[in-house]
The first five atom37 places (N, CA, C, CB, O) and aatype in JSON, in Angstrom:
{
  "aatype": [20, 20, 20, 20, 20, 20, 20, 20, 20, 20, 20, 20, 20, 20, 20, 20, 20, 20, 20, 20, 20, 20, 20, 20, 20, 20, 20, 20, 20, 20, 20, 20, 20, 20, 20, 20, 20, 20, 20, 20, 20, 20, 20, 20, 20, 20, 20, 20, 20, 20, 20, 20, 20, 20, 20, 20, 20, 20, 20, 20, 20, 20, 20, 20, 20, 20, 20, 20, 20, 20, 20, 20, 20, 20, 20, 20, 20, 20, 20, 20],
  "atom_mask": [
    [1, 1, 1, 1, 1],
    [1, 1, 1, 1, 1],
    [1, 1, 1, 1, 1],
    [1, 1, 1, 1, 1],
    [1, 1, 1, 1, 1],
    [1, 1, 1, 1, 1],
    [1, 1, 1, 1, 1],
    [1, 1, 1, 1, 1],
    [1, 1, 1, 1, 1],
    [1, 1, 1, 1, 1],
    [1, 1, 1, 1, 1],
    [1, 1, 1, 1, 1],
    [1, 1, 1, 1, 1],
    [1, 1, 1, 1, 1],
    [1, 1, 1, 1, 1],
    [1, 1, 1, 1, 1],
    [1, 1, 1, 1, 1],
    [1, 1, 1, 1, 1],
    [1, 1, 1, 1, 1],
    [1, 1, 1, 1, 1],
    [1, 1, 1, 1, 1],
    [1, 1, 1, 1, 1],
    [1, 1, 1, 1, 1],
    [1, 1, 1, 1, 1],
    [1, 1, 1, 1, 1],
    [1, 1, 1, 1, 1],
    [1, 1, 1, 1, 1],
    [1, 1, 1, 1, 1],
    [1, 1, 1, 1, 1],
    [1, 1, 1, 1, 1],
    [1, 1, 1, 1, 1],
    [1, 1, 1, 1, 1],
    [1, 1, 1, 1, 1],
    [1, 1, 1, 1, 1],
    [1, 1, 1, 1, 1],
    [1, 1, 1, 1, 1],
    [1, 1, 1, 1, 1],
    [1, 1, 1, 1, 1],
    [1, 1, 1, 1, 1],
    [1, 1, 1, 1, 1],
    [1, 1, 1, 1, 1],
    [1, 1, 1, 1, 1],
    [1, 1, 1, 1, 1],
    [1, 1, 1, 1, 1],
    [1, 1, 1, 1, 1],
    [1, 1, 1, 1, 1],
    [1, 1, 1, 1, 1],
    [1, 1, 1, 1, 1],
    [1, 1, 1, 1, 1],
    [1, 1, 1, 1, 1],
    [1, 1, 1, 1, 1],
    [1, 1, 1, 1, 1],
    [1, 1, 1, 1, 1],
    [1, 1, 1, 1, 1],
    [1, 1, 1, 1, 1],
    [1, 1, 1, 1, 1],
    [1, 1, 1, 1, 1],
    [1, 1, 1, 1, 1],
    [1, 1, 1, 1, 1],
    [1, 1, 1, 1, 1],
    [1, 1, 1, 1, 1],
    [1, 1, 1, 1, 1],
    [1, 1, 1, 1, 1],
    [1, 1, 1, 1, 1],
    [1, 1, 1, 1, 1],
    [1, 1, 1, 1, 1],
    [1, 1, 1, 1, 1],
    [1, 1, 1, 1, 1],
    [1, 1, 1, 1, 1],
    [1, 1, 1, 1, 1],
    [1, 1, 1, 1, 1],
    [1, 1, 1, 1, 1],
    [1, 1, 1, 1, 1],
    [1, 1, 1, 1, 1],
    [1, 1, 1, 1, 1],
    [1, 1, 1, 1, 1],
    [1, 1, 1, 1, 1],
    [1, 1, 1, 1, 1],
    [1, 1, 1, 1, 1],
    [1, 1, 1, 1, 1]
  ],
  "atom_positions": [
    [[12.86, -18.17, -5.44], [12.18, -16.89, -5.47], [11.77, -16.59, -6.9], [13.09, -15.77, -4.9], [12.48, -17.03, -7.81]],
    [[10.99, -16.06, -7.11], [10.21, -15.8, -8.12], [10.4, -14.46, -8.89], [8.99, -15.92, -7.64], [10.35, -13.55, -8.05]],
    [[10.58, -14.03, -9.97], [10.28, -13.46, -10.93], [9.75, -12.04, -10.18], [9.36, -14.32, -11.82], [8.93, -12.37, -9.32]],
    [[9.89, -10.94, -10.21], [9.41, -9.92, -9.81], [8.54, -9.59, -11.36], [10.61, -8.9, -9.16], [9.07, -9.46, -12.46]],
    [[7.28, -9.51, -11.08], [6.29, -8.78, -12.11], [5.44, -7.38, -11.96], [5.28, -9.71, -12.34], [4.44, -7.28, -11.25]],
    [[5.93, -6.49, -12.62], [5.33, -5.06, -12.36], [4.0, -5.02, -12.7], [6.0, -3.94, -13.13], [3.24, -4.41, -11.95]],
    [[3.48, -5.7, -13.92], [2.51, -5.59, -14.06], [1.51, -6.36, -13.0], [2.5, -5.8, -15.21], [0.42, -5.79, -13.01]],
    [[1.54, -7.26, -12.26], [0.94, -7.85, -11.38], [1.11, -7.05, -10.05], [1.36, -9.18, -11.38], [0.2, -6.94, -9.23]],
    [[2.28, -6.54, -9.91], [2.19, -5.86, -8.85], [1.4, -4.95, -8.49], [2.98, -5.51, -8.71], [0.83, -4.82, -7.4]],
    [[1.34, -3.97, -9.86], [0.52, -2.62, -10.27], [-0.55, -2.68, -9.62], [0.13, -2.4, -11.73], [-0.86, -1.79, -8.83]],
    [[-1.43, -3.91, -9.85], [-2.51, -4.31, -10.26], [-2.69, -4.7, -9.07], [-2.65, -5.12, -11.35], [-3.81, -4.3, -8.75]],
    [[-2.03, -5.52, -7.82], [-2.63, -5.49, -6.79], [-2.08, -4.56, -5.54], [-2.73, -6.76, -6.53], [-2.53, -4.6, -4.4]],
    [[-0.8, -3.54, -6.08], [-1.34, -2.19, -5.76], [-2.55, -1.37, -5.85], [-0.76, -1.62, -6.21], [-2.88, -0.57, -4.97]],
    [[-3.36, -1.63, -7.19], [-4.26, -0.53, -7.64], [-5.69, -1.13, -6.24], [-4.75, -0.71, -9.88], [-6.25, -0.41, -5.42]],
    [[-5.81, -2.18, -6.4], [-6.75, -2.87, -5.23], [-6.35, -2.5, -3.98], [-6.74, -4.41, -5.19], [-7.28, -2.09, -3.27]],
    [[-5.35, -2.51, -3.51], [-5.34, -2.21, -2.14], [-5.9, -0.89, -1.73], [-4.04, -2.3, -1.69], [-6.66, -0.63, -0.8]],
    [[-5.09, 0.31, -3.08], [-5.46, 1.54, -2.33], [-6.74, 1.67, -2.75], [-4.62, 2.84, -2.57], [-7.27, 2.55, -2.08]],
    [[-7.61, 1.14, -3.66], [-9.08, 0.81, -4.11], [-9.88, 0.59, -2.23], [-9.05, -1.06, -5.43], [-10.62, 1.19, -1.46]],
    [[-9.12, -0.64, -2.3], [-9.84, -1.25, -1.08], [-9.63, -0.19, 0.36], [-9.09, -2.91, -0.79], [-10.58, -0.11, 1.15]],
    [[-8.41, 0.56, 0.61], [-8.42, 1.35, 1.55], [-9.51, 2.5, 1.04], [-6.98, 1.79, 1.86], [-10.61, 2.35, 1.58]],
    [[-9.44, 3.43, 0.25], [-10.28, 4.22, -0.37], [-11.65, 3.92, 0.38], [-10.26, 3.97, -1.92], [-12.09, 4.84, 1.07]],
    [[-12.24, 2.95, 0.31], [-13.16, 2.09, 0.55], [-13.83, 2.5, 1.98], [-12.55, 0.7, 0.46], [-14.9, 3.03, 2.28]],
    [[-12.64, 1.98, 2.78], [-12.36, 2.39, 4.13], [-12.91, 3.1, 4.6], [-11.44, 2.74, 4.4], [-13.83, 3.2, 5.41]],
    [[-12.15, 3.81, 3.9], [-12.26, 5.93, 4.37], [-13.83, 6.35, 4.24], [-11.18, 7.35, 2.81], [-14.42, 7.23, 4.86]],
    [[-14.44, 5.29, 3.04], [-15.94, 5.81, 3.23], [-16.68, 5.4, 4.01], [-16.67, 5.72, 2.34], [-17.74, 5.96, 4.32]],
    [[-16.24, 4.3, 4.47], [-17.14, 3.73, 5.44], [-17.13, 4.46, 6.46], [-16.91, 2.46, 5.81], [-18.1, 4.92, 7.07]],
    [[-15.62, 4.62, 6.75], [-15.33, 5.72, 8.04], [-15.82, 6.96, 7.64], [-13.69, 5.98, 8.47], [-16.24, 7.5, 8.66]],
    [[-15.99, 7.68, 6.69], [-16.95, 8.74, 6.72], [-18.04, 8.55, 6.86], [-16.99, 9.39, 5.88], [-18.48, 8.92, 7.95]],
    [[-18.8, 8.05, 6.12], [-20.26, 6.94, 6.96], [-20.32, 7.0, 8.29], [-20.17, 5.18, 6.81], [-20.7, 8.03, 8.86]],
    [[-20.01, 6.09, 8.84], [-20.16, 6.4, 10.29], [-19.52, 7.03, 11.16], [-20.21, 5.62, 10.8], [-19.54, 6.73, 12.35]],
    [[-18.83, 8.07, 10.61], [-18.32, 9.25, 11.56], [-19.3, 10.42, 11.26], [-16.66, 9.74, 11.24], [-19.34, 11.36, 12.06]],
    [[-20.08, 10.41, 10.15], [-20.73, 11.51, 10.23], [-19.39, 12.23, 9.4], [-21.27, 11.99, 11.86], [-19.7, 13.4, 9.63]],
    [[-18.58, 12.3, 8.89], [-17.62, 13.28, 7.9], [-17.76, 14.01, 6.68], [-16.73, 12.68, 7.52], [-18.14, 13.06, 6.01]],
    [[-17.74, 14.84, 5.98], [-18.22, 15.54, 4.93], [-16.86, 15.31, 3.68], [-18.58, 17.26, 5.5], [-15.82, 15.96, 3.51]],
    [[-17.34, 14.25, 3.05], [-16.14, 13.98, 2.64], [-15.28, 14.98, 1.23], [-16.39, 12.5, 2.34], [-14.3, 14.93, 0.49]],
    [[-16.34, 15.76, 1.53], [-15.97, 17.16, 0.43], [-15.21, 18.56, 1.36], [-17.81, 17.88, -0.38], [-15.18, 19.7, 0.89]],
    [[-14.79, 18.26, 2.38], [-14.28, 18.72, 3.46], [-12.97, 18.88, 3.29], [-14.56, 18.02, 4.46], [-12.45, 18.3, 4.24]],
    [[-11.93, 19.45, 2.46], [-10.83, 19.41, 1.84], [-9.8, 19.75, 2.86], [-10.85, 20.24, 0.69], [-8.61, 19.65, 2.57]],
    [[-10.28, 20.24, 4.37], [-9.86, 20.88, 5.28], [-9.69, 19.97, 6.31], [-10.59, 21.89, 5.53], [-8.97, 20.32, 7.24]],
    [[-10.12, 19.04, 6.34], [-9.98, 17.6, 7.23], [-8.94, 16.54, 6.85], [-11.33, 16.77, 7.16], [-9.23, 15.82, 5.89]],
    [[-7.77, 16.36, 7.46], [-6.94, 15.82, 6.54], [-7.53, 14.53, 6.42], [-5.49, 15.84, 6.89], [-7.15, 14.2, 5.3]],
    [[-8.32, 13.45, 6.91], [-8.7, 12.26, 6.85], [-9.67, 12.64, 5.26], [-9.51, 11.7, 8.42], [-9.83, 11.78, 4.39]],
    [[-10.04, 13.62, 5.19], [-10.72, 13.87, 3.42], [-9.27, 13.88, 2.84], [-11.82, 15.73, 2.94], [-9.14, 13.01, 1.98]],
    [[-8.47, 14.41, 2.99], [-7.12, 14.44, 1.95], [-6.42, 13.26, 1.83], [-6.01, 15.43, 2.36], [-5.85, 13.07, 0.75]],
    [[-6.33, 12.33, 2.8], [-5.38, 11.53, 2.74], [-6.42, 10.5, 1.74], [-4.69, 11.03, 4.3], [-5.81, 9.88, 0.88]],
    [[-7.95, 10.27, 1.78], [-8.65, 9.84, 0.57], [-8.72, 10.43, -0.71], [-9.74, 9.75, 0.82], [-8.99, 9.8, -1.73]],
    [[-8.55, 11.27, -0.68], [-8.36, 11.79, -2.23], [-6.86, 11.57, -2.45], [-8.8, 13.54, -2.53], [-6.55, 11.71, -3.64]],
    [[-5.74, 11.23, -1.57], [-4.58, 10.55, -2.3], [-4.93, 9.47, -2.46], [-3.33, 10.49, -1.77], [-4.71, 9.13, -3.62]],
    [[-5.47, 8.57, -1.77], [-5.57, 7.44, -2.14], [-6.81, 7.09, -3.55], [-5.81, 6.81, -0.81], [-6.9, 5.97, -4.07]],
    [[-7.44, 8.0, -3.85], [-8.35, 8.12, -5.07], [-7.35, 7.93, -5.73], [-9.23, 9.36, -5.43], [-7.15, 6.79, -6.13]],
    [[-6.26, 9.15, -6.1], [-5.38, 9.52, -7.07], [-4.25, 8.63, -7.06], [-4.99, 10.85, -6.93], [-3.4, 8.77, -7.94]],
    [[-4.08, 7.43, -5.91], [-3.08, 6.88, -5.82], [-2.94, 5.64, -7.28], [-3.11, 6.37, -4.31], [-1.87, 5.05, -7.33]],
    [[-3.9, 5.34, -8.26], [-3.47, 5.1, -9.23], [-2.47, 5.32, -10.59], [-4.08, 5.07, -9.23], [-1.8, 4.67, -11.4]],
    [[-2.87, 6.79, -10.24], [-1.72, 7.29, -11.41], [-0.12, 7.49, -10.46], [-2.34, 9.2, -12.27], [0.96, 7.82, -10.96]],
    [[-0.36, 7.23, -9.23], [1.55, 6.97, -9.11], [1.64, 5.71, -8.95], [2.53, 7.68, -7.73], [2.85, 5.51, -8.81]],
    [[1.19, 4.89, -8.89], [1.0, 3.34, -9.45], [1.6, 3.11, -10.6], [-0.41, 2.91, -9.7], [2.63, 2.45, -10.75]],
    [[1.01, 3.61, -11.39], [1.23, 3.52, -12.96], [2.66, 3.82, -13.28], [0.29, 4.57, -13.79], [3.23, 3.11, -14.1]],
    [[3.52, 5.21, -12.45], [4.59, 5.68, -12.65], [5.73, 4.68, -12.05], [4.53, 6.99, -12.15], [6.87, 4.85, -12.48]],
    [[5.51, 3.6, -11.06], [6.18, 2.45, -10.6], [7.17, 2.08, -11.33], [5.44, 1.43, -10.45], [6.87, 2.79, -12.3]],
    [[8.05, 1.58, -11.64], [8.81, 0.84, -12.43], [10.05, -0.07, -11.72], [9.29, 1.79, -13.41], [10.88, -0.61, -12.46]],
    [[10.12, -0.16, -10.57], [10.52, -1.23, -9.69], [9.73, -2.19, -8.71], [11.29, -0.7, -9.0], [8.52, -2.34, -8.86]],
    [[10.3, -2.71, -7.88], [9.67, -3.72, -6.62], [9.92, -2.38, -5.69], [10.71, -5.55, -6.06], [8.89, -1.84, -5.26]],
    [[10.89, -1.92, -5.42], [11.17, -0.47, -4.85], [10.17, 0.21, -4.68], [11.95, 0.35, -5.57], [9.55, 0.22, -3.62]],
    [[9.77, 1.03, -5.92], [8.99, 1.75, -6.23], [7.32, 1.35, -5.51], [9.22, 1.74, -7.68], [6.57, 1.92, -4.72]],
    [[7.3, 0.31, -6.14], [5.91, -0.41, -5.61], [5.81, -0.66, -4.06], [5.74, -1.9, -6.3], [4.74, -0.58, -3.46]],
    [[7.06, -0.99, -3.45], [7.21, -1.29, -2.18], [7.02, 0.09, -1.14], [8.61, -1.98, -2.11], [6.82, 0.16, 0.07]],
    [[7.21, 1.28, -2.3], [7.12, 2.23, -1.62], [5.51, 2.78, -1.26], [7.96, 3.11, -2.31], [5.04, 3.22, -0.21]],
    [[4.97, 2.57, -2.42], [3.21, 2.47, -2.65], [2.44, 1.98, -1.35], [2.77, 1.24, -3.94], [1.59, 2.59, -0.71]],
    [[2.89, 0.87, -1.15], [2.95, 0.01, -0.45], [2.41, 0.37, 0.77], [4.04, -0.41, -0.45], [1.25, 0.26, 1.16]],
    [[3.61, 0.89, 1.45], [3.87, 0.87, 2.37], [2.94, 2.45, 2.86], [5.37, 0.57, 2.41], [2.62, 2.61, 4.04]],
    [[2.54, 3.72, 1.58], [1.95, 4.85, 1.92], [0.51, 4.19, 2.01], [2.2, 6.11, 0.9], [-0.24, 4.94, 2.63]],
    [[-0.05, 3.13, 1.63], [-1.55, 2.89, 1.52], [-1.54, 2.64, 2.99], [-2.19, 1.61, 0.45], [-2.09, 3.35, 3.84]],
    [[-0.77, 1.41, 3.23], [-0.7, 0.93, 4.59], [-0.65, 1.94, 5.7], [0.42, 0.12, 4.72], [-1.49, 2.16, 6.57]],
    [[0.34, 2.42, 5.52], [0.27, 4.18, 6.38], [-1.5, 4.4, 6.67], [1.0, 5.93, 4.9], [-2.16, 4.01, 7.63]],
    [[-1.96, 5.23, 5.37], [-3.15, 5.73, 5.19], [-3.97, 4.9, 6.08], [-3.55, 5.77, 3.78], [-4.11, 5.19, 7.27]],
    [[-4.69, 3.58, 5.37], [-4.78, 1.99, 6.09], [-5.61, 2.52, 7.33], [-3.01, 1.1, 6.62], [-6.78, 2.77, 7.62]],
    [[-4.03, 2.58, 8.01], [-3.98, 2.4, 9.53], [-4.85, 3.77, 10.28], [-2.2, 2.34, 10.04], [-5.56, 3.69, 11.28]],
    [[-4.55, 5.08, 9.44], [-5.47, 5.77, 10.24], [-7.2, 5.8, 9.98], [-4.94, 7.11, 10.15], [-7.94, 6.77, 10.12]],
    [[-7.48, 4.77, 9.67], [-9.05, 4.8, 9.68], [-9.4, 3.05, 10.3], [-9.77, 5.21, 7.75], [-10.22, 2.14, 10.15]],
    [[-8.67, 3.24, 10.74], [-8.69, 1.46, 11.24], [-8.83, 1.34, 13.35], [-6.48, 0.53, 10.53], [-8.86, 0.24, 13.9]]
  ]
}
């Protein structure tokens, strides 16, 4: 087993919730959604995932990151 690296982890934390982010626009795209709609939680749960870099940054375990993790995946799943 290998070396746990935060900084690599960070980093393909920061992509995932990048890449879900992503998602959410497409799914606003073709849902027709107003993604300035602060009142729709599918707009909120993208603006965590906008902001989900700076608790990225605050990481400082496999834990921590695992926890990241696992909220993108959450998110993820409801636009999927």
């Amino acid at each position: 087993m290998e070396k746990f690296d935060l900084g690599l982890a960070q980093c393909r934390a920061r992509e995932r919730a990048e890449g879900a982010h992503g998602e959410y626009w497409e799914y606003f795209k073709a849902n027709g959604i107003d993604w300035t709609d602060k009142t729709n939680p599918l707009v909120a749960n993208s603006y965590e995932l906008w902001n989900m870099p700076r608790e990225i940054d605050k990481c400082e375990t496999e834990d921590d990151i695992n926890a990241v993790l696992e909220r993108i995946k959450e998110l993820r799943k409801l636009v999927k």
